[in-house]
Coordinates of C-alpha atoms and ligand atoms in Angstrom, one line a residue:
M124 CA 24.3 0.3 -46.1
S125 CA 23.5 -3.1 -44.6
G126 CA 24.7 -2.1 -41.2
N127 CA 21.9 0.1 -40.2
F128 CA 19.1 -1.6 -42.1
Q129 CA 16.2 -2.8 -40.0
F130 CA 14.9 -6.1 -41.3
D131 CA 11.3 -7.0 -40.7
T132 CA 12.0 -10.6 -41.0
R133 CA 15.1 -12.8 -40.8
P134 CA 17.3 -11.7 -43.7
E135 CA 18.2 -14.2 -46.4
V136 CA 22.0 -14.4 -46.8
D137 CA 23.7 -16.4 -49.5
V138 CA 27.4 -17.3 -49.8
I139 CA 28.7 -16.3 -53.2
V140 CA 31.9 -16.1 -55.1
Y141 CA 31.9 -12.6 -56.3
R142 CA 34.8 -12.9 -58.6
H143 CA 36.9 -16.0 -59.3
R144 CA 40.6 -15.7 -59.4
A145 CA 42.1 -15.9 -62.9
D146 CA 43.6 -19.3 -62.3
C147 CA 40.4 -20.8 -60.7
R148 CA 39.4 -24.1 -62.3
F149 CA 36.0 -24.2 -60.7
V150 CA 34.2 -21.1 -62.1
Q151 CA 31.2 -23.1 -63.2
K152 CA 28.4 -22.9 -60.8
E153 CA 27.7 -26.6 -60.6
K154 CA 31.4 -27.4 -60.1
D155 CA 32.4 -24.6 -57.7
G156 CA 32.3 -26.8 -54.6
R157 CA 36.1 -27.0 -54.6
C158 CA 36.7 -23.4 -55.5
R159 CA 39.1 -21.7 -53.0
C160 CA 38.5 -18.1 -54.1
P161 CA 37.5 -15.5 -51.4
K162 CA 33.9 -15.9 -50.4
H163 CA 31.3 -13.1 -50.0
L164 CA 28.0 -12.9 -48.2
Y165 CA 25.1 -11.7 -50.3
V166 CA 22.1 -10.1 -48.5
R167 CA 19.2 -10.6 -50.9
L168 CA 16.9 -7.8 -49.7
T169 CA 19.5 -5.1 -49.6
R170 CA 21.7 -6.6 -52.3
A171 CA 24.7 -6.0 -50.1
R172 CA 27.9 -7.9 -50.8
I173 CA 30.0 -8.4 -47.7
S174 CA 33.4 -10.1 -47.6
A175 CA 33.2 -13.3 -45.6
K176 CA 37.0 -13.0 -45.0
T177 CA 37.5 -16.7 -45.8
K178 CA 38.1 -19.0 -48.7
S179 CA 36.3 -21.8 -47.1
W180 CA 32.7 -22.5 -48.1
E181 CA 32.0 -24.0 -44.7
T182 CA 33.3 -21.1 -42.8
A183 CA 31.5 -18.6 -45.1
R184 CA 28.2 -20.5 -44.5
Q185 CA 28.7 -20.3 -40.8
R186 CA 29.4 -16.5 -41.1
A187 CA 26.3 -16.1 -43.2
K188 CA 24.2 -17.7 -40.5
E189 CA 25.8 -15.5 -37.8
W190 CA 25.2 -12.4 -39.9
A191 CA 21.5 -13.4 -40.3
D192 CA 21.2 -14.0 -36.6
N193 CA 22.7 -10.6 -35.8
H194 CA 20.1 -8.9 -38.0
D195 CA 17.1 -11.2 -37.3
P196 CA 14.5 -8.9 -35.7
V197 CA 13.1 -11.8 -33.5
I198 CA 16.5 -12.7 -32.1
L199 CA 17.3 -9.0 -31.6
R200 CA 14.1 -8.4 -29.6
E201 CA 14.8 -11.4 -27.5
K202 CA 18.3 -10.2 -26.7
A203 CA 17.1 -6.8 -25.9
R204 CA 14.5 -8.3 -23.5
E205 CA 17.2 -10.4 -21.8
A206 CA 19.4 -7.4 -21.4
E207 CA 16.5 -5.5 -20.0
N208 CA 15.8 -8.2 -17.5
A209 CA 19.4 -8.8 -16.5
I210 CA 19.9 -8.3 -12.8
T211 CA 22.9 -7.3 -10.8
P212 CA 23.2 -9.4 -7.7
Q213 CA 23.0 -7.0 -4.7
L214 CA 23.8 -7.9 -1.1
I215 CA 20.9 -7.5 1.2
E216 CA 22.5 -5.1 3.6
E217 CA 23.8 -2.9 0.8
A218 CA 20.4 -2.9 -0.9
F219 CA 18.8 -1.6 2.4
D220 CA 21.4 1.1 2.7
E221 CA 20.8 2.3 -0.9
F222 CA 17.0 2.1 -0.3
I223 CA 17.2 4.2 2.8
A224 CA 19.5 6.7 1.2
S225 CA 17.1 7.1 -1.7
K226 CA 14.1 7.5 0.6
Q227 CA 16.0 10.3 2.4
A228 CA 17.0 11.9 -0.8
A229 CA 13.4 11.9 -2.0
S230 CA 12.2 13.4 1.2
S231 CA 11.9 17.2 1.4
N232 CA 11.5 17.1 5.1
P233 CA 14.8 16.7 7.0
D234 CA 12.9 15.7 10.2
G235 CA 11.6 12.7 8.3
Y236 CA 15.2 11.4 7.8
K237 CA 15.4 10.1 11.3
A238 CA 12.1 8.4 11.2
T239 CA 12.8 6.8 7.8
E240 CA 16.2 5.7 8.9
S241 CA 14.9 4.2 12.1
K242 CA 11.9 2.4 10.4
Y243 CA 13.9 0.8 7.6
G244 CA 17.0 0.5 9.7
T245 CA 15.1 -1.7 12.1
M246 CA 13.6 -3.7 9.3
K247 CA 17.1 -4.2 7.8
K248 CA 18.5 -5.4 11.1
Q249 CA 15.6 -7.8 11.7
L250 CA 15.7 -9.3 8.3
V251 CA 19.5 -9.6 8.4
D252 CA 19.4 -11.2 11.8
F253 CA 16.7 -13.6 10.7
L254 CA 18.7 -14.7 7.6
H255 CA 21.8 -15.0 9.7
V256 CA 20.1 -17.7 11.8
H257 CA 18.5 -19.2 8.6
D258 CA 21.9 -19.5 6.9
Q259 CA 23.7 -21.0 9.8
G260 CA 25.2 -24.4 9.1
K261 CA 24.0 -24.3 5.5
P262 CA 26.3 -24.9 2.5
D263 CA 27.1 -21.8 0.5
P264 CA 24.7 -22.3 -2.3
E265 CA 21.8 -22.4 0.1
R266 CA 22.7 -19.3 2.0
V267 CA 20.7 -16.2 1.3
L268 CA 23.0 -13.2 0.8
Y269 CA 21.5 -11.4 -2.1
V270 CA 18.1 -9.8 -2.5
H271 CA 17.2 -11.9 -5.5
Q272 CA 17.5 -15.0 -3.4
I273 CA 14.7 -14.0 -1.0
T274 CA 11.5 -15.8 -1.6
A275 CA 7.9 -15.3 -0.4
P276 CA 8.0 -18.5 1.8
L277 CA 11.2 -17.2 3.4
L278 CA 9.5 -13.8 4.1
N279 CA 6.5 -15.6 5.6
Q280 CA 8.9 -17.4 8.0
W281 CA 10.4 -14.1 8.8
M282 CA 7.0 -12.6 9.5
G283 CA 6.4 -15.4 12.0
T284 CA 9.2 -13.9 14.0
W285 CA 7.8 -10.4 14.1
K286 CA 7.3 -9.3 17.6
S287 CA 4.9 -6.4 17.0
K288 CA 1.6 -7.5 18.3
T289 CA -0.9 -5.2 16.7
Y290 CA -2.6 -5.4 13.3
W291 CA -1.5 -1.9 12.4
S292 CA 2.2 -2.2 13.0
K293 CA 2.3 -5.6 11.3
S294 CA 0.5 -4.5 8.2
K295 CA 2.6 -1.3 8.0
K296 CA 5.7 -3.4 8.2
R297 CA 4.4 -5.6 5.4
D298 CA 3.8 -2.5 3.3
S299 CA 7.3 -1.3 4.0
T300 CA 8.7 -4.7 3.0
I301 CA 6.8 -4.5 -0.3
A302 CA 8.2 -1.0 -0.8
F303 CA 11.8 -2.2 -0.3
F304 CA 11.4 -5.0 -2.8
D305 CA 9.8 -2.8 -5.3
Y306 CA 12.9 -0.6 -5.1
C307 CA 15.1 -3.7 -5.6
I308 CA 13.1 -4.5 -8.8
A309 CA 13.5 -0.9 -10.0
Q310 CA 17.2 -1.2 -9.5
K311 CA 17.3 -4.5 -11.4
W312 CA 18.6 -6.4 -8.4
I313 CA 15.6 -8.6 -8.7
K314 CA 14.0 -9.7 -11.9
A315 CA 10.7 -8.1 -12.8
T316 CA 8.1 -10.7 -13.9
L317 CA 4.8 -10.5 -15.6
E318 CA 3.2 -12.3 -12.6
K319 CA 0.6 -10.5 -10.6
D320 CA 3.2 -9.8 -7.9
R321 CA 5.6 -8.5 -10.6
G322 CA 8.3 -10.6 -9.0
N323 CA 8.1 -8.9 -5.6
P324 CA 8.5 -11.6 -3.0
A325 CA 6.9 -9.5 -0.3
R326 CA 3.6 -9.4 -2.1
G327 CA 3.5 -13.1 -1.3
I328 CA 3.6 -12.4 2.4
A329 CA 0.4 -13.7 3.9
K330 CA -2.1 -10.9 4.3
I331 CA -2.1 -9.8 7.9
V332 CA -5.1 -11.2 9.6
G333 CA -6.5 -9.8 12.8
K334 CA -9.2 -7.7 14.2
K335 CA -8.4 -4.1 13.3
D336 CA -10.4 -2.7 16.1
S337 CA -9.0 -4.7 18.9
S338 CA -5.7 -2.9 18.9
I339 CA -6.9 0.7 18.7
P340 CA -7.4 2.4 22.1
T341 CA -11.0 3.3 22.1
L342 CA -10.6 6.7 23.6
P343 CA -13.4 9.2 22.8
F344 CA -13.1 13.0 22.7
T345 CA -14.7 14.8 25.6
P346 CA -17.4 17.3 24.5
A347 CA -14.9 20.1 25.3
Q348 CA -12.2 18.4 23.3
F349 CA -14.4 17.9 20.3
K350 CA -15.5 21.5 20.4
A351 CA -11.8 22.5 20.4
V352 CA -11.2 20.3 17.4
L353 CA -14.0 22.0 15.5
Q354 CA -12.6 25.4 16.4
A355 CA -9.2 24.3 15.1
C356 CA -10.8 23.4 11.8
A357 CA -11.9 27.0 11.5
A358 CA -8.3 28.1 12.0
Y359 CA -7.0 25.5 9.5
D360 CA -6.9 27.7 6.4
R361 CA -5.1 30.5 8.1
S362 CA -2.4 28.0 9.2
L363 CA -1.8 27.3 5.5
A364 CA -0.8 30.9 4.6
T365 CA 2.3 29.8 2.7
V366 CA 0.8 27.2 0.4
N367 CA -1.1 27.6 -2.8
K368 CA -4.4 29.1 -1.9
A369 CA -6.5 27.8 -4.8
E370 CA -5.6 24.2 -3.9
V371 CA -6.8 24.5 -0.4
R372 CA -9.7 26.9 -0.7
G373 CA -12.5 25.8 1.7
K374 CA -10.3 23.0 3.1
G375 CA -11.0 24.1 6.7
R376 CA -14.7 23.9 6.0
R377 CA -14.4 20.5 4.4
L378 CA -12.4 19.4 7.4
H379 CA -15.1 20.7 9.8
A380 CA -17.8 18.9 7.9
L381 CA -15.7 15.7 7.8
C382 CA -15.0 15.8 11.6
N383 CA -18.7 16.3 12.2
L384 CA -19.7 13.5 9.9
M385 CA -17.4 11.0 11.7
R386 CA -18.5 12.2 15.1
W387 CA -22.3 12.1 14.3
A388 CA -22.4 9.1 12.1
G389 CA -19.7 7.0 13.7
L390 CA -18.1 6.4 10.3
A391 CA -14.5 5.4 10.1
I392 CA -12.3 7.8 8.1
T393 CA -12.2 5.8 4.8
D394 CA -16.0 5.4 4.8
A395 CA -16.5 9.0 5.6
V396 CA -14.1 10.4 3.1
T397 CA -15.6 8.3 0.3
L398 CA -19.2 8.6 1.3
Q399 CA -21.6 9.0 -1.6
R400 CA -24.0 11.9 -1.6
S401 CA -26.9 9.5 -2.4
R402 CA -26.5 8.0 1.1
L403 CA -27.9 11.2 2.8
G404 CA -31.7 11.5 2.5
K405 CA -33.8 14.6 2.4
D406 CA -35.0 13.6 5.9
D407 CA -31.3 13.9 7.2
R408 CA -31.1 10.1 7.5
L409 CA -27.7 8.7 6.5
V410 CA -27.4 5.1 5.3
L411 CA -24.5 3.7 7.2
Y412 CA -24.4 0.3 5.5
R413 CA -26.7 -2.5 4.4
T414 CA -27.1 -5.7 6.3
K415 CA -26.5 -9.0 4.7
T416 CA -30.1 -9.2 3.8
G417 CA -29.9 -5.8 2.1
N418 CA -31.7 -3.7 4.8
P419 CA -30.2 -0.2 5.2
V420 CA -29.0 0.7 8.7
T421 CA -29.4 4.5 9.0
V422 CA -28.6 7.2 11.5
L423 CA -30.4 10.4 11.9
L424 CA -28.0 13.4 11.6
P425 CA -28.7 16.6 13.6
P426 CA -30.2 19.0 10.9
K427 CA -27.2 21.4 11.2
I428 CA -24.7 18.6 10.6
A429 CA -26.8 17.3 7.7
D430 CA -26.9 20.7 6.1
E431 CA -23.2 21.3 6.6
L432 CA -22.5 18.1 4.8
R433 CA -24.9 18.9 1.9
W434 CA -23.3 22.3 1.3
V435 CA -19.7 21.3 1.9
P436 CA -17.6 23.3 -0.5
P437 CA -16.2 20.9 -3.2
G438 CA -12.4 20.2 -3.2
P439 CA -10.3 20.9 -6.3
D440 CA -10.8 17.4 -7.7
A441 CA -14.3 16.8 -6.3
H442 CA -16.7 14.4 -8.0
P443 CA -20.4 15.4 -7.9
D444 CA -21.4 12.0 -6.5
Y445 CA -19.3 12.3 -3.4
F446 CA -19.0 14.8 -0.5
F447 CA -15.2 14.6 -0.2
W448 CA -13.9 12.2 -2.8
S449 CA -12.7 12.5 -6.4
G450 CA -14.0 8.9 -7.0
K451 CA -10.6 8.1 -8.5
G452 CA -7.9 5.9 -7.1
K453 CA -8.0 3.7 -4.1
K454 CA -10.2 4.5 -1.1
N455 CA -7.3 4.0 1.3
R456 CA -5.3 6.5 -0.6
A457 CA -8.1 9.1 -0.2
A458 CA -8.2 8.4 3.5
S459 CA -4.5 8.7 4.0
T460 CA -4.5 12.1 2.4
W461 CA -7.1 13.2 5.0
Q462 CA -5.2 11.5 7.8
K463 CA -2.3 13.8 6.9
T464 CA -4.7 16.8 7.1
L465 CA -5.9 15.6 10.5
R466 CA -2.3 15.3 11.8
R467 CA -1.9 18.9 11.0
L468 CA -5.2 19.7 12.6
W469 CA -4.3 18.1 15.9
K470 CA -1.4 20.6 16.3
L471 CA -3.8 23.5 15.9
V472 CA -6.2 22.4 18.7
K473 CA -6.2 24.8 21.7
P474 CA -5.8 24.0 24.4
A475 CA -3.5 21.2 23.2
L476 CA -5.1 17.8 23.4
D477 CA -3.9 15.9 26.4
L478 CA -4.9 12.3 25.7
R479 CA -4.0 9.3 27.9
D480 CA -4.6 5.6 27.5
R481 CA -6.0 3.5 30.3
E482 CA -2.5 3.2 31.8
G483 CA -2.1 6.9 31.8
N484 CA 0.4 7.0 28.9
R485 CA 0.2 9.9 26.5
I486 CA -1.3 9.0 23.2
R487 CA -1.7 10.8 19.9
P488 CA -5.1 11.7 18.6
K489 CA -6.5 9.4 15.9
S490 CA -9.4 9.8 13.4
H491 CA -11.0 6.8 15.0
M492 CA -11.7 8.9 18.1
F493 CA -14.6 10.5 16.3
R494 CA -16.2 7.1 15.9
N495 CA -15.5 6.4 19.6
T496 CA -17.0 9.7 20.6
F497 CA -20.2 8.8 18.6
A498 CA -20.5 5.4 20.4
V499 CA -19.7 6.7 23.9
E500 CA -22.0 9.7 23.7
L501 CA -24.8 7.4 22.7
L502 CA -24.1 5.0 25.5
K503 CA -24.0 7.9 27.9
K504 CA -27.5 8.9 26.7
S505 CA -28.7 5.4 27.5
V506 CA -28.9 4.1 24.0
S507 CA -28.8 0.3 24.3
V508 CA -25.5 -1.5 23.6
D509 CA -27.3 -3.6 20.9
H510 CA -28.4 -0.4 19.1
V511 CA -25.0 1.2 19.3
A512 CA -23.4 -2.1 18.1
M513 CA -25.8 -2.1 15.2
L514 CA -24.9 1.5 14.2
L515 CA -21.2 0.6 14.4
A516 CA -21.7 -2.7 12.6
D517 CA -19.9 -4.2 15.5
H518 CA -20.7 -7.1 17.9
P519 CA -22.4 -6.0 21.2
D520 CA -19.7 -7.7 23.1
T521 CA -17.0 -5.7 21.4
V522 CA -18.9 -2.5 22.1
K523 CA -19.2 -3.4 25.8
E524 CA -15.6 -4.3 26.0
H525 CA -14.3 -1.2 24.3
Y526 CA -16.6 1.5 25.3
Y527 CA -17.9 0.8 28.8
P528 CA -14.6 1.7 30.4
W529 CA -15.0 5.2 29.0
V530 CA -18.5 5.8 30.3
P531 CA -18.0 6.6 34.0
E532 CA -21.8 6.7 34.5
L533 CA -22.0 3.1 33.4
Q534 CA -19.0 2.3 35.6
D535 CA -20.7 3.9 38.6
L536 CA -23.8 1.9 38.1
L537 CA -21.8 -1.2 37.7
E538 CA -20.1 -0.5 41.0
K539 CA -23.3 0.3 42.8
E540 CA -24.8 -3.0 41.6
V541 CA -21.7 -4.8 42.9
K542 CA -21.9 -3.1 46.3
R543 CA -25.6 -3.7 46.6
S544 CA -24.9 -7.4 46.0
W545 CA -22.5 -7.4 49.0
D546 CA -25.2 -5.9 51.2
E547 CA -27.6 -8.6 50.1
D548 CA -25.0 -11.2 50.4
L549 CA -25.8 -12.5 47.0
P550 CA -23.3 -14.1 44.7
I551 CA -22.2 -11.9 41.8
I552 CA -23.2 -13.3 38.5
L553 CA -21.9 -11.0 35.8
P554 CA -24.6 -11.4 33.2
D555 CA -27.1 -10.4 35.9
V556 CA -25.1 -7.3 36.7
D557 CA -25.2 -6.5 33.0
D558 CA -29.0 -6.9 32.9
A559 CA -29.3 -4.7 36.0
L560 CA -27.1 -2.2 34.5
Q561 CA -29.3 -2.1 31.4
R562 CA -32.5 -1.7 33.4
T563 CA -31.0 1.0 35.6
V564 CA -29.8 2.9 32.6
G565 CA -33.1 2.5 30.9
Q566 CA -34.8 4.2 33.8
A567 CA -32.4 7.1 34.1
Ligands
ZN836 ZN1 37.1 -19.8 -57.8

């Protein structure tokens, strides 16, 4: 009866002599200190009588305390919590292997196996190599062999050794590191905590700082390429013949509108995907952002584009305040869903997109190319660098540096200016060339 009883508070347990032996001389309560009869535990609340399996008062009292401890709800909860938080030390390399295996098991795409293995396999090797150097010459207790020994400062040191130069690859790597340690926590190789980082040491890695834009090739679409991308949007739904139709109804049209929005407003994908309807005025002006002083910076959309956006068919989880977004969850998340859609779209473009960076290396299309197209097409039409910079919320120097190389007309003018300066035997002063360039463009 007492075994399964759940006590709300610590049970009170007395030691009693249930029945004195016939020859006991200490049967009176006030004199029973020397009684050597078998002792019992008496649980007051349940009135249970349990043999203490001893004749000694002292031992019986000790057992009463133990019994109370074993049924004390506060102590039981604490024990359960400790058991819950108990970790199994796991070697770093083995932890990585299990993590990679679980990623692969969870993936429905066998082609993804290789990419996963290579991404996390590289990470594993880099961390293990780093720790190998770190551990060298250190006494055993200071060596880091298990995942639970890895700290945020150590990971920061590790990050200092990352060779990848770009913002994007570093911040992706940081995300992958966080994912790995989240897995370790779920496996109870690392203790989960109530801290903000939940005990994940990778969340303590310094946020990657850097200019996002500087590392992205600023390639625009040519007008013909952009047209082909829009045509591919029209073919998008048909390419999805095998998937649930209701889910994707109107997806191609939404995609078409989104591509146009990015191309004609210069918005980056996250801003475009989460754009509020209230930002588009009846006069087809779209508020891009507000300056620090609160003034709206607007761009005028071509009427056809503005209308397409207004009447974009809502997605399955659309929120009436937004063109494309449900308004729920993180904005980045919404953008990455559309990035996936775009990756599918690129494959549908005919003729296939042949994109090269400035060194002539093949590159994959990116959503940012719509924004680049917006900027370059404006520059080609002689809109001033200052104005383009304002629309992009970028610095004019950045715009010059990134977009001029893609506008052959501006390049030609620049060269002509340089050649003219040879004829006139004048020294070349670059800011003057820039001014001349501006003036010439203005007259064109
Ligand atoms: Zn007795």
